[in-house]
mmCIF file of C-alpha atoms in Angstrom:
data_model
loop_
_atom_site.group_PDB
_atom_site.id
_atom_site.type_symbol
_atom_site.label_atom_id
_atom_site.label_comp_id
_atom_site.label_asym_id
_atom_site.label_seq_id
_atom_site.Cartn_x
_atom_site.Cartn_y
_atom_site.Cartn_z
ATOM 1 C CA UNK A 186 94.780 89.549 72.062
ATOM 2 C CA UNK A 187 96.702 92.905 71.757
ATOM 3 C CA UNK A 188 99.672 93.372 70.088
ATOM 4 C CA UNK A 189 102.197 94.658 73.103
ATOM 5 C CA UNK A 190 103.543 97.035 70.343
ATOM 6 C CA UNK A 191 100.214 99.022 70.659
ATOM 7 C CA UNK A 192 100.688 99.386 74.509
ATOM 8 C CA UNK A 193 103.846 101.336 74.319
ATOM 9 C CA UNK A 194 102.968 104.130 71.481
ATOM 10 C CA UNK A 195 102.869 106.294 73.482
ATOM 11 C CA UNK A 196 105.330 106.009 76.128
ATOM 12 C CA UNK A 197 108.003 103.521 77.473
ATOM 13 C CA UNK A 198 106.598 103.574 80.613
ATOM 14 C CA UNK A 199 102.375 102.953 81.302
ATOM 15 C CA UNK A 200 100.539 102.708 83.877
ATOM 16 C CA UNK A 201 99.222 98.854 85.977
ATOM 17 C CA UNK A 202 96.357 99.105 88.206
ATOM 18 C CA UNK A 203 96.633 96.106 90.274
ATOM 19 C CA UNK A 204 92.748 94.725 91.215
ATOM 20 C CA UNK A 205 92.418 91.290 93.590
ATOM 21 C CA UNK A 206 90.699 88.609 91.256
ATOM 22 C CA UNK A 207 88.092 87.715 93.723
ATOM 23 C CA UNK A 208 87.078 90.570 95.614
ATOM 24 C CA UNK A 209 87.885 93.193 92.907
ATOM 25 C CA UNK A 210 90.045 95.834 95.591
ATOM 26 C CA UNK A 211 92.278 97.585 94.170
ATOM 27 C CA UNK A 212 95.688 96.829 95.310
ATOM 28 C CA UNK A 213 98.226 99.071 94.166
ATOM 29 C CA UNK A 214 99.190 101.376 90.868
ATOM 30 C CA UNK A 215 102.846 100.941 89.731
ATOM 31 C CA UNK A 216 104.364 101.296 86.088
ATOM 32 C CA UNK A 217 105.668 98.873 83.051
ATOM 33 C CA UNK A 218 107.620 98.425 80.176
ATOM 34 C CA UNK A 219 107.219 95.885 77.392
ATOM 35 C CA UNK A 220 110.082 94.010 79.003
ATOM 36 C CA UNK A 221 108.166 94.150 82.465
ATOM 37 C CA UNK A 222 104.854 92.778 80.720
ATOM 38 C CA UNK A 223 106.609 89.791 78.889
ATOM 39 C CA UNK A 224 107.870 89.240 82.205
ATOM 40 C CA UNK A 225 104.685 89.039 83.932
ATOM 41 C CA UNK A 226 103.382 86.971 81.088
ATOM 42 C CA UNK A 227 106.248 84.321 80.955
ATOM 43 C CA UNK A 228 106.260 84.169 85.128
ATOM 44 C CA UNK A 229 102.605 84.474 85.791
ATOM 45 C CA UNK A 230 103.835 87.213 88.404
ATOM 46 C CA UNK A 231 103.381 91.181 88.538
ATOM 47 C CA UNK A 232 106.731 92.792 87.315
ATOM 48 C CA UNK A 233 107.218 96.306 87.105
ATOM 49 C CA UNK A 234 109.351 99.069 86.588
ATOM 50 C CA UNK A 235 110.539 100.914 89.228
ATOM 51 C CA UNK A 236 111.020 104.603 88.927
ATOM 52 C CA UNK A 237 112.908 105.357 91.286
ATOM 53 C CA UNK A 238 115.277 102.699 91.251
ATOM 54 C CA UNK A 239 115.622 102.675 87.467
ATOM 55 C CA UNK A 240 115.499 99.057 87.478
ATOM 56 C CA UNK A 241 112.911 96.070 86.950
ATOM 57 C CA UNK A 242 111.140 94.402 89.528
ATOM 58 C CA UNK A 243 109.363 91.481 90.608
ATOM 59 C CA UNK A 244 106.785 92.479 92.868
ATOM 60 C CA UNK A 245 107.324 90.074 95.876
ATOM 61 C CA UNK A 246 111.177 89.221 95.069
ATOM 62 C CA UNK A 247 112.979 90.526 98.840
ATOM 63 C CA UNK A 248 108.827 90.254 100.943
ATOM 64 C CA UNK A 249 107.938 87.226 99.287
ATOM 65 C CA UNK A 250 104.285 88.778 98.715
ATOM 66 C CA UNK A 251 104.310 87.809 95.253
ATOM 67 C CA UNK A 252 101.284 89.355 92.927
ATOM 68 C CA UNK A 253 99.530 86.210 91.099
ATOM 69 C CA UNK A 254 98.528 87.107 88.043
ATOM 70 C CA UNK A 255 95.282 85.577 86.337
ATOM 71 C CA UNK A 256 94.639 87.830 84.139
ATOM 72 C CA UNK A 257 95.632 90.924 82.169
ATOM 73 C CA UNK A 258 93.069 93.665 80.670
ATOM 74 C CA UNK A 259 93.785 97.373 78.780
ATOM 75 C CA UNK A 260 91.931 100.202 78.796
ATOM 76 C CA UNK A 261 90.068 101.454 75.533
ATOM 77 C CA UNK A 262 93.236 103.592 74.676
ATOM 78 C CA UNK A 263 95.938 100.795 74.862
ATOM 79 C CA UNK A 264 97.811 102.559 77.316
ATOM 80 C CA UNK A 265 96.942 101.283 80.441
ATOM 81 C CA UNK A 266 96.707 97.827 82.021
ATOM 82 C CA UNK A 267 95.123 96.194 84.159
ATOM 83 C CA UNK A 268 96.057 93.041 86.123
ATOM 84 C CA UNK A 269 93.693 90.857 88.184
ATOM 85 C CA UNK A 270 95.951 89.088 90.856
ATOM 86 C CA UNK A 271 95.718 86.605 93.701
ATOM 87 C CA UNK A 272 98.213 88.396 96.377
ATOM 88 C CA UNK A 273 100.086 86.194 98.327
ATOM 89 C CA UNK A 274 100.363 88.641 101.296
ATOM 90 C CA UNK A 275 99.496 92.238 101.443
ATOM 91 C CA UNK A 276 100.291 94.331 98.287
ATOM 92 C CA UNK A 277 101.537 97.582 100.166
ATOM 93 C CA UNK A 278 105.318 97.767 101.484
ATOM 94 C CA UNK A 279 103.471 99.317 104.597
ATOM 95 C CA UNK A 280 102.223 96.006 105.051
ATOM 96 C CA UNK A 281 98.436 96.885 104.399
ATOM 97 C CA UNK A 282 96.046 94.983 102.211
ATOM 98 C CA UNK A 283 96.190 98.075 99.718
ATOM 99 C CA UNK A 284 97.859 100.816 98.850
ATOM 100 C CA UNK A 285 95.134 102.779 98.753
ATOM 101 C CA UNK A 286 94.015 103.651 102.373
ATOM 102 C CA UNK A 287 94.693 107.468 102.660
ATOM 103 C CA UNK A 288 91.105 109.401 102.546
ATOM 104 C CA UNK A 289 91.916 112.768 101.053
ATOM 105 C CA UNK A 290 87.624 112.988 100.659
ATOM 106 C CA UNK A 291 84.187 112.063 101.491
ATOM 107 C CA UNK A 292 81.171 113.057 100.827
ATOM 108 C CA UNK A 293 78.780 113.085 103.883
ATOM 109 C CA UNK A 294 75.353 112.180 104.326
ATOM 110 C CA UNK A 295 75.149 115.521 106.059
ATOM 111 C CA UNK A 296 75.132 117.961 102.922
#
């Protein structure tokens, strides 16, 4: 298990990629402080911090599409994490399945 002090040497403020536990999309990116993470850890739901509010939130508190976490994983630097959740609705406040959707590029089959 890592020490949360080794998450936040670098910054106050990392990045969570959030990955569905059984079909392994990729839901959403957001950001988290320690106080975010023991959050998620004590309520078995995604918490983050919100940049733009300046405040902490529970992902799911006002749309009730809660983020079900089941399991948390960093990165090889300790400054990223990575949480595999059951969503109970659609992760995006656009209402899609993702937040991800948005093709900027593709490579063709046509050269």
């Amino acid at each position: 298990m890592v020490d949360l002090n080794q998450l936040f040497q670098k910054s106050a403020l990392i990045p969570v990629i959030i990955q569905h536990a059984e079909t392994g999309k990729v839901l959403m990116l957001g950001f988290t402080d320690r106080r975010a993470v023991e959050l998620t850890l004590e309520t078995k739901t995604a918490w983050f911090w919100s940049r733009s509010r300046q405040k902490l939130w529970n992902k799911g508190e006002s749309s009730g599409h809660f983020l079900h976490v089941k399991r948390i994983v960093t990165d090889c630097d300790t400054d990223t994490l990575l949480y595999f959740c059951i969503p109970e609705g659609p992760a995006c406040h656009t209402g899609a399945e993702s937040c991800f959707f948005n093709t900027i590029w593709e490579e063709s089959d046509n050269g």
